[in-house]
XYZ file of C-alpha atoms in Angstrom:
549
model
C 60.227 15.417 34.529
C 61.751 19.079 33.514
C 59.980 21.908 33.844
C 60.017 22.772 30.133
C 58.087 18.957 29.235
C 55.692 19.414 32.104
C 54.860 22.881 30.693
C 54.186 21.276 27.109
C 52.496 18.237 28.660
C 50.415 20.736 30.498
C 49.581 23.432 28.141
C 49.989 21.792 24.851
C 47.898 24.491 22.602
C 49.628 27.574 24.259
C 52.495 28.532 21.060
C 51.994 32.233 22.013
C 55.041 33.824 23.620
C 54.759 36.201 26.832
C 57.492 38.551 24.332
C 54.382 38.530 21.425
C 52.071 39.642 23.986
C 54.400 42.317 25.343
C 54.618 43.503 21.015
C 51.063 43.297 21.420
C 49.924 45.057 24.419
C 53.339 47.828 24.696
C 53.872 50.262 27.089
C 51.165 53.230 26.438
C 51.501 56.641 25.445
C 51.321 58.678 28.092
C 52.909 61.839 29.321
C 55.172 61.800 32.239
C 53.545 61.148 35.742
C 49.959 59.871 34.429
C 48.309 57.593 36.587
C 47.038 54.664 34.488
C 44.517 52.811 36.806
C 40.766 51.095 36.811
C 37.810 49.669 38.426
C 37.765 45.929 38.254
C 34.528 45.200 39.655
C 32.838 41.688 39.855
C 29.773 41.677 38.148
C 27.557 40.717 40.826
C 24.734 43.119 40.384
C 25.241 45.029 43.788
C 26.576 49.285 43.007
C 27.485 50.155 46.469
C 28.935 53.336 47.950
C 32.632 51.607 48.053
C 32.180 51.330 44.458
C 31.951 55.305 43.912
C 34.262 56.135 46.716
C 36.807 53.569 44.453
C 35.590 54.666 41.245
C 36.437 58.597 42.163
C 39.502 57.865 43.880
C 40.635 56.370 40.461
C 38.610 58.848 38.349
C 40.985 61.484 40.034
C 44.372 60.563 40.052
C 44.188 59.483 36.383
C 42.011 62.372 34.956
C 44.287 64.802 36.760
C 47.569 64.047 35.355
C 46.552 63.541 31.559
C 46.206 59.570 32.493
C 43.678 56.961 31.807
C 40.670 55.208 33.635
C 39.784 51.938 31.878
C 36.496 49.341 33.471
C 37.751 45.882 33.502
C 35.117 43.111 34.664
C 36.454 40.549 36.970
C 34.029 37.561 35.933
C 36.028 34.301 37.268
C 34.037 33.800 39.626
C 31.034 32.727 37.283
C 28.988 31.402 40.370
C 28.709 34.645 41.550
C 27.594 36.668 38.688
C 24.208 38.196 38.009
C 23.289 38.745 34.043
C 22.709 42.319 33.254
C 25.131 43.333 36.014
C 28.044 45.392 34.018
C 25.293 47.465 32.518
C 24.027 48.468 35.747
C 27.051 49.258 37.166
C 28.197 50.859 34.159
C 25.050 53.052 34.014
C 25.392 54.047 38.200
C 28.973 55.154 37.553
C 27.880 57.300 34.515
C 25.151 58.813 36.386
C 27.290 59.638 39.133
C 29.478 61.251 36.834
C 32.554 58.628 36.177
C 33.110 58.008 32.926
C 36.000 55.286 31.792
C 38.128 56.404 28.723
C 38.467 52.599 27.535
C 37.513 49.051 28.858
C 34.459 47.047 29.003
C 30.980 48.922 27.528
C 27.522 47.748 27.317
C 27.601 47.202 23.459
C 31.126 45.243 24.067
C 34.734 46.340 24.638
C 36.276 50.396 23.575
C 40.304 50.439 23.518
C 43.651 48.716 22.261
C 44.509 46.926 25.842
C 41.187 44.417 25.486
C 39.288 41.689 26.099
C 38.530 43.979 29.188
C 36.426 40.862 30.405
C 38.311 38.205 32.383
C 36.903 35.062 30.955
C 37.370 35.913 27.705
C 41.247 36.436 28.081
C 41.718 32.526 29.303
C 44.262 31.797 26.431
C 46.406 34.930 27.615
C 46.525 33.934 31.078
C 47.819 30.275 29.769
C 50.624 32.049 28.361
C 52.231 33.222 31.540
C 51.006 30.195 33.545
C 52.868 27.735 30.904
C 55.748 30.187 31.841
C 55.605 29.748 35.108
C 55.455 26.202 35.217
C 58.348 25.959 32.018
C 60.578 28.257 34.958
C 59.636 26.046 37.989
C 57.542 28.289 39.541
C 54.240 27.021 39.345
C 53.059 22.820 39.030
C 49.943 21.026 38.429
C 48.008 19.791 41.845
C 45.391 16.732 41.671
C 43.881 16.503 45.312
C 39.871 16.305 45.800
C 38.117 17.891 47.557
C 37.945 15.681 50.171
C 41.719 15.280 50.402
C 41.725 19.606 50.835
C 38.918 19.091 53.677
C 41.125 16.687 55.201
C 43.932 18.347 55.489
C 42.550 21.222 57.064
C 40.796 19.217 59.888
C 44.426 18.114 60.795
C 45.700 21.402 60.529
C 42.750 23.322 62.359
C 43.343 20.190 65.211
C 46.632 20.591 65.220
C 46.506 24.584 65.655
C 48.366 25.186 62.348
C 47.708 27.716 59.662
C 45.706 26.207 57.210
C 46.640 25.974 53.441
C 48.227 24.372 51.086
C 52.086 24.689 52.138
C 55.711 23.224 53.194
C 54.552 19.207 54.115
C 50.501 19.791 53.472
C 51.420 20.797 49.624
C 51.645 16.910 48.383
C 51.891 17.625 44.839
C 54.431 19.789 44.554
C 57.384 17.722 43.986
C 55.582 14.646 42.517
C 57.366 12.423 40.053
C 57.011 12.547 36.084
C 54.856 8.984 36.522
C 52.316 10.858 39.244
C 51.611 13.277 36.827
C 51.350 11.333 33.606
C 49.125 8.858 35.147
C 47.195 11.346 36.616
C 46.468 13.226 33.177
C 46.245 9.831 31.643
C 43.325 9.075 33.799
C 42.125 12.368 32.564
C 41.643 13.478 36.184
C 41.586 17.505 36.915
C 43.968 19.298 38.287
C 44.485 23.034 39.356
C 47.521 24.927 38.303
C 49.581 26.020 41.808
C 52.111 28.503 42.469
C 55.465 27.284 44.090
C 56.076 29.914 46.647
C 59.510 30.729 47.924
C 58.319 32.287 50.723
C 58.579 31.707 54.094
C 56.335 33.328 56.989
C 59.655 34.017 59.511
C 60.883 36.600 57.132
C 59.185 40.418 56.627
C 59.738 43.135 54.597
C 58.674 46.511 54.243
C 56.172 47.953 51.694
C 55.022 51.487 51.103
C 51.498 51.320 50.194
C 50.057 54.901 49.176
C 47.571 55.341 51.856
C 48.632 53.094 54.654
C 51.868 54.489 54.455
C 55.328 52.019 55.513
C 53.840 48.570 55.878
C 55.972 45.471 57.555
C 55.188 42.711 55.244
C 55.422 39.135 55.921
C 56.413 36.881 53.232
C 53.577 34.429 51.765
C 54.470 30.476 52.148
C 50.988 29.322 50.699
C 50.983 27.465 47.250
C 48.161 29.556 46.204
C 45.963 28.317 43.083
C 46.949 30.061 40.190
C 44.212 28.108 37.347
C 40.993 26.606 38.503
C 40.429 23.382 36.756
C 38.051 24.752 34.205
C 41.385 26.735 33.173
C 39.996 30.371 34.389
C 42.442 31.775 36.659
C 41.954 33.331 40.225
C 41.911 36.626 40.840
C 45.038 36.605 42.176
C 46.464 35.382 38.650
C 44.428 37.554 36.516
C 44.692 40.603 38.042
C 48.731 40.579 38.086
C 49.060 39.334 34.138
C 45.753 42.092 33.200
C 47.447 44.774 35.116
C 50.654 44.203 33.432
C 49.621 44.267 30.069
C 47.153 46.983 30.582
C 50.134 48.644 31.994
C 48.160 49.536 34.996
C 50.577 52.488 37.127
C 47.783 52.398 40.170
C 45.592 49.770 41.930
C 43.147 51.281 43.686
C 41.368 48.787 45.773
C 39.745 48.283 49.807
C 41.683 47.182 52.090
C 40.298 44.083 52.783
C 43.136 43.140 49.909
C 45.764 43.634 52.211
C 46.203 39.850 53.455
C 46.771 38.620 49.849
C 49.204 41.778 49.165
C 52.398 39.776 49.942
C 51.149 36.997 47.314
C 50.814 39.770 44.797
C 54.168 40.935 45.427
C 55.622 37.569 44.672
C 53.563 36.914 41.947
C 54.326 39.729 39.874
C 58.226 39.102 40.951
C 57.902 35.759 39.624
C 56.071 36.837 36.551
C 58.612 39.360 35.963
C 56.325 42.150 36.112
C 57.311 45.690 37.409
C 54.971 45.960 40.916
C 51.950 48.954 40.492
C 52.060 51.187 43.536
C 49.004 50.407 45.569
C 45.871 52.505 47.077
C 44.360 50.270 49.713
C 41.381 52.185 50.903
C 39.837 51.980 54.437
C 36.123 50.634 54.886
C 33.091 52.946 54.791
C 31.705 52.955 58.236
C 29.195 54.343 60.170
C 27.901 54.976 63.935
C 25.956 51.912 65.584
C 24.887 53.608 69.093
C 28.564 54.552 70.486
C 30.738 52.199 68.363
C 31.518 52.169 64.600
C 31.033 49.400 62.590
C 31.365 48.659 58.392
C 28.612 49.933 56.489
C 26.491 46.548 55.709
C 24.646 45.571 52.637
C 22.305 43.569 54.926
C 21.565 46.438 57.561
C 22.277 49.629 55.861
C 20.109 50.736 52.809
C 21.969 53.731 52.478
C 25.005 51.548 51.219
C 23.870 51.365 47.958
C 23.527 53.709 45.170
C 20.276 53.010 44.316
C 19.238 54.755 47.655
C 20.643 58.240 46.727
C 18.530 58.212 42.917
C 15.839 57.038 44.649
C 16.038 59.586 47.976
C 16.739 62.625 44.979
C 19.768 63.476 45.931
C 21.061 65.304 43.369
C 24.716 63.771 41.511
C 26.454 67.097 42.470
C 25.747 66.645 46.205
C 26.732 63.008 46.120
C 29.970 63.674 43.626
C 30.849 66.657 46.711
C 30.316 64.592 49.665
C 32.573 61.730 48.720
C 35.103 64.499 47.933
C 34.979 65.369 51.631
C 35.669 61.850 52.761
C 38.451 61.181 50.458
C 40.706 64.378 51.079
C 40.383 66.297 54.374
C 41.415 69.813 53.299
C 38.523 69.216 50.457
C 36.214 71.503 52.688
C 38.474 73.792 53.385
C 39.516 74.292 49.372
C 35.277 74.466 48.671
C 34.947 77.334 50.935
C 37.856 79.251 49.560
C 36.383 77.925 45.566
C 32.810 77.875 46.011
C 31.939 78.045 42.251
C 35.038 76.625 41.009
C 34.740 72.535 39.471
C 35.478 69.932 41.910
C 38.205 68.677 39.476
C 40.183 71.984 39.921
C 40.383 70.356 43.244
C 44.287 68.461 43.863
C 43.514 65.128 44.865
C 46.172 63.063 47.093
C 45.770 59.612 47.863
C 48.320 60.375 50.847
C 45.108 62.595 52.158
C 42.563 59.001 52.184
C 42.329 58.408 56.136
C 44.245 54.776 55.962
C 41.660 53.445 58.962
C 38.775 54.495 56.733
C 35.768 57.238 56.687
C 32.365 57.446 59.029
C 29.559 58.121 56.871
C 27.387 61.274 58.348
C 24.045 61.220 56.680
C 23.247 64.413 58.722
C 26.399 65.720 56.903
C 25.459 64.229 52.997
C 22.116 66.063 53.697
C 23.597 69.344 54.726
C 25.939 69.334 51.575
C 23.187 68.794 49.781
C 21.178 71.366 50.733
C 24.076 73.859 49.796
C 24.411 71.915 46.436
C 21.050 72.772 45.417
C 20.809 76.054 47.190
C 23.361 77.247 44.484
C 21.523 75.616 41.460
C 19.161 78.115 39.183
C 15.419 77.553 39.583
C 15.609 75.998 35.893
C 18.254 73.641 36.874
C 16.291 72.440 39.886
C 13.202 71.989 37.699
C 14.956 69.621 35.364
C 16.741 67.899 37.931
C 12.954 67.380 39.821
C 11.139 66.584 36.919
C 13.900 63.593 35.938
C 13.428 62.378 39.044
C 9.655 62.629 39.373
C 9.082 61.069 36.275
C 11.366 57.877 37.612
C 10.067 57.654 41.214
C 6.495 59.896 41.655
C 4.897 60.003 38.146
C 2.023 62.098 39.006
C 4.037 64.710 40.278
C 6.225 64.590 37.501
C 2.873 65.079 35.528
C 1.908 68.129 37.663
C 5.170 69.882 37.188
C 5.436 68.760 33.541
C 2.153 70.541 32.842
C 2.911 74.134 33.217
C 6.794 74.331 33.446
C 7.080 78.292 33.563
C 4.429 77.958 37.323
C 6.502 75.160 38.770
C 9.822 76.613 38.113
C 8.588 80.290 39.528
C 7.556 78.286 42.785
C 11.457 76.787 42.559
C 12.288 79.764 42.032
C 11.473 81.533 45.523
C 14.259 82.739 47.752
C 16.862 81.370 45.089
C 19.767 83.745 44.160
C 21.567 86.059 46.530
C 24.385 85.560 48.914
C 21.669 83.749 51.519
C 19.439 81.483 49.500
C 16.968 79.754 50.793
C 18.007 76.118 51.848
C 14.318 74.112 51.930
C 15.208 71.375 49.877
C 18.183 68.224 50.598
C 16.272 65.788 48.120
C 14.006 65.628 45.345
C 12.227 63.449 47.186
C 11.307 66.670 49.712
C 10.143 68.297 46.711
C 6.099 67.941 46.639
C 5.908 67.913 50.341
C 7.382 71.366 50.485
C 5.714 72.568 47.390
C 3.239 70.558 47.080
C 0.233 73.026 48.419
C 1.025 75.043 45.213
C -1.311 72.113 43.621
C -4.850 72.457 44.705
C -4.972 68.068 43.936
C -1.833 68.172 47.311
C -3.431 71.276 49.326
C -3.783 69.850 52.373
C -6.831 70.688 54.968
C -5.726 73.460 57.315
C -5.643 72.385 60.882
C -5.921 75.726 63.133
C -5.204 74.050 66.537
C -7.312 75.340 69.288
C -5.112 77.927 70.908
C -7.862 80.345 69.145
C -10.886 80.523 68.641
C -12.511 79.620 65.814
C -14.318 83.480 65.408
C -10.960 85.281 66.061
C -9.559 83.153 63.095
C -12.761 83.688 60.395
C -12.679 87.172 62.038
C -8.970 88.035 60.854
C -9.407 86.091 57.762
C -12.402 87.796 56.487
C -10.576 91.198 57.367
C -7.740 90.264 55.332
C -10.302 89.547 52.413
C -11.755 92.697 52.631
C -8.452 94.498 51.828
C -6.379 92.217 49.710
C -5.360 93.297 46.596
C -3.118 91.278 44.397
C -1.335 95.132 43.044
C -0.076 95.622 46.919
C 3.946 95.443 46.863
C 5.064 93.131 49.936
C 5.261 96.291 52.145
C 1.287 97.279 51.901
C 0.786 93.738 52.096
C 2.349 93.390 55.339
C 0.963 96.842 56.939
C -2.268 95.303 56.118
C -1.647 92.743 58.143
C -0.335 94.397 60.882
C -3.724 96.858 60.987
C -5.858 93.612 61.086
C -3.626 92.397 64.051
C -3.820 95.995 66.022
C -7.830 95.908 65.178
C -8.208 93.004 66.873
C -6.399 93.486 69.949
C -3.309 91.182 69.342
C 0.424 93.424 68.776
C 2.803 93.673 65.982
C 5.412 94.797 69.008
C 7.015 91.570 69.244
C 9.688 93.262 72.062
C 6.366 94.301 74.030
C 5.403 90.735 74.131
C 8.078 88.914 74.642
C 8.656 91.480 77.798
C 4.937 90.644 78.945
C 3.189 87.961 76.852
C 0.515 88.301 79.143
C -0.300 91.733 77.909
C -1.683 90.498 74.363
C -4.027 87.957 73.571
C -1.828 87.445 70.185
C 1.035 88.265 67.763
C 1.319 89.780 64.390
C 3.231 86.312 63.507
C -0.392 84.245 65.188
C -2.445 86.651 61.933
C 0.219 85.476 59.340
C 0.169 81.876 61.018
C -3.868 82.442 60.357
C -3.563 83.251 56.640
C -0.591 81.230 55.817
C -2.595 77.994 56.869
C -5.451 78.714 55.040
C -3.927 79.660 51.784
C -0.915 76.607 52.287
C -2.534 74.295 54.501
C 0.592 74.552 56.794
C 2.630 75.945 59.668
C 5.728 76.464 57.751
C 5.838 77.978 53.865
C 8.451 79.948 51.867
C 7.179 83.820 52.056
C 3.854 84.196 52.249
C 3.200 87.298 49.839
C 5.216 85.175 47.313
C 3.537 82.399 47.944
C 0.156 84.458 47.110
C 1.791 86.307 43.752
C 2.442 82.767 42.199
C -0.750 81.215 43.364
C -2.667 84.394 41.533
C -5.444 86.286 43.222
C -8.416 84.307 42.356
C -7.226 80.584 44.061
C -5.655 82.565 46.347
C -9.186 84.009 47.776
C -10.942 80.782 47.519
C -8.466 78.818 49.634
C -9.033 81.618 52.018
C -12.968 81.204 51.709
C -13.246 77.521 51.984
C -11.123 77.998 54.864
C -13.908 80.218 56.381
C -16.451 77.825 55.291
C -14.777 75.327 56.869
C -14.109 77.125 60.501
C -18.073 78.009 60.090
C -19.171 74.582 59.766
């Protein structure tokens, strides 16, 4: 049989032309140098770090050079899909700031290079797979199952690579009657490239992050068209990135074994090759070894964990920049109000083995993320959150918006702000004493006794008055400490600690827990402005109520 009947005997609906779908889907208008690329993520319901790391990697080099990001859903594989899934990944991405100028939306599909949803462009991928098999370079394959599991008993017992190859591919040079009776029996086939390959030959390939690759050629008859008709990945991604006239793949590099397939298969199709942006895994310290991030072992792999921790999108957005280009810090430091996306990003820059995820690190950048945000900012930011993950805090701070952002508000501003918060999540237990219904019940330790402590704090009620600046305030405080035998000298007692029963800091530590409830606070005569004079004085009075009892 010639090629050109066994492509009409296979594909007898296909009248289409690859040149109609090249009129259709023509090169795109771009200027010079933009980077046409996309996510092409299997909708299996799980939005994991990799996914932003890829997402940003291709948000950057097309959004930098005037080019275009487009969302393509790779949904072959219909075993593995979860309903609902392309809306949740489509409305992590957004949140995380990666927006898609075309491709596959949640009401349907936005641009001129569409479907954007594999199994809805089946008849397209015919097209090129009746060309392939009218040119010789693909053929129709009937074995079972069971013939497949056969075959790669012998070859596992035999030590050979397994696959369907050289004297193991048994249907690739069948006669006219094989096939005919085969179809006549109505049997199903799979469609099957006819590689030219052969594994003693290499070649070299310059992949954009790896660097100068030494290829080996691909011998494997891969499957091009399952026998419901939807084609593999393999298939669909080289015909979809053609006529989307995809310029970049950016992809992990767990793609690298199937690379030299690609590069044969868009040779054979004709197509000119995309330059390729095989990043390295995400991994992470297991006691003195790294390891992969897992979705299994490591919660913080997916991006639910950040929304839910409170870490704020500008923190996340900033940390990823600092795995993907090294010199990212160093630009920040020298631009520390300046967009991210005035930032130069170079794939060459990706480290080709792949990054170590520091949560100590995301936390710290965090910390300076929010440090910079204005107290109104934070406060919408919070409240978002709150209302999402800890409703009746999102009530409390809801409820008088003017008193929780003038608590957010404390030690923000400056060239040293204050750096107490990394989450939202660390919101109500560092501000949470501000609300009498989170105040918690002082615990005074028994270094002292219980009538030095009622002893200063009744003194300090005696002389409080809410008009005091911070400097009365604190000379106050120090006269308390001096009547009372303990030292404001802290030089003098660190020289002879044995020479005062206490510290000026031990009369503030007094004070601070009974108006806060604990050790640690943001400043105290703050603290005491915003919680007004009245509840101010009776936290300090149930606190002497309580020592009394």
């Amino acid at each position: 049989m010639d090629t050109i009947t066994l492509s009409n005997l296979l594909f007898p609906d296909v009248t289409m032309t690859p040149e109609e779908l090249e009129e259709k889907f023509p090169p795109r208008n771009v200027p010079e140098g933009a980077v046409v690329t996309r996510m092409a993520p299997s909708p299996t319901g799980f939005v994991h770090l990799g996914n932003l790391v890829q997402g940003l990697t291709s948000e950057r080099l097309a959004h930098q050079t005037g080019g275009v990001l487009f969302l393509r859903v790779e949904d072959t594989d219909a075993k593995r899909e979860v309903p609902g899934a392309v809306e949740v990944l489509i409305n992590t991405l957004k949140h995380y700031g990666i927006f898609f100028d075309e491709g596959a939306t949640i009401d349907g599909d936005q641009g001129d290079y569409g479907p954007y949803r594999q199994r809805q462009r089946a008849a397209i991928y015919h097209v090129y797979a009746k060309k392939l098999v009218a040119e010789g370079m693909a053929y129709p394959c009937f074995c079972t199952e069971e013939e497949l599991a056969a075959m790669r008993e012998k070859q596992e017992a035999n030590k050979e690579t397994t696959g369907y190859y050289g004297k193991y591919a048994m249907w690739r040079d069948r006669s006219e009657e094989d096939i005919r009776a085969q179809l006549d029996a109505g049997h199903p086939w799979v469609l099957r490239f006819r590689s030219t390959g052969n594994i003693a030959n290499q070649f070299k390939f310059n992949d954009l992050v790896k660097g100068e690759l030494t290829i080996t050629e691909n011998d494997i008859d891969h499957v091009l068209l399952k026998s419901d008709g939807i084609p593999t990945y393999h298939f669909a991604h080289a015909v979809d990135d053609h006529l989307m006239r995809t310029t970049h793949v950016v992809r992990g590099d767990e793609w690298l074994p199937t690379l030299p397939f690609h590069i044969q298969l868009f040779k054979a199709l004709g197509f000119k090759l995309p330059k390729y942006v095989h990043i390295g895994p995400l991994m992470k310290m297991d006691g003195t070894s790294k390891r992969k991030l897992s979705k299994r072992k490591d919660p913080e792999l997916a991006l639910t964990f950040y929304k839910a921790e409170g870490f704020p999108v500008e923190a996340v957005y900033e940390y990823i920049m600092t795995l993907l280009n090294s010199n990212y810090e160093d630009w920040r430091r020298a631009n520390p109000t300046a967009p991210a996306t005035d930032f130069k990003f170079s794939p060459k820059k990706l480290n080709p083995a792949g990054n170590l995820f520091d949560y100590a690190k995301l936390m710290d950048v965090s910390k300076n993320e929010i440090s910079r945000m204005s107290a109104e900012k934070v406060y919408t930011l919070l409240l978002e959150w709150a209302r999402e993950f800890d409703p009746d805090f999102a009530e409390k701070l809801a409820a008088d918006p003017a008193y929780a952002t003038s608590i957010l508000a404390i030690g923000r501003g400056g060239k040293k702000p204050r750096k107490d918060l990394a989450t939202w999540n660390e919101a109500k237990p560092y501000m949470g004493f501000f609300y009498d219904e989170y105040m918690q019940k002082p615990d005074f330790g028994d270094k002292f006794s219980k009538d030095i402590i009622i002893s200063v704090l009744n003194k300090f009620l005696a002389t409080y008055d809410f008009a005091d600046d911070s400097t009365v305030w604190f000379d106050k405080v120090k006269a308390i400490t001096a009547e009372i035998g303990f030292t404001a000298d802290m030089k003098a007692y660190k020289a002879d600690p044995t020479a005062f029963p206490g510290t000026v800091a031990d009369v503030s530590a007094f004070i601070r827990l009974a108006v806060t409830g604990k050790t640690n606070s943001p400043d105290l005569y703050t603290v005491m402005q915003i919680l007004g004079y009245d509840r101010t004085v009776a936290r300090i009075r149930a606190a002497v109520q309580a020592l009394a009892d």
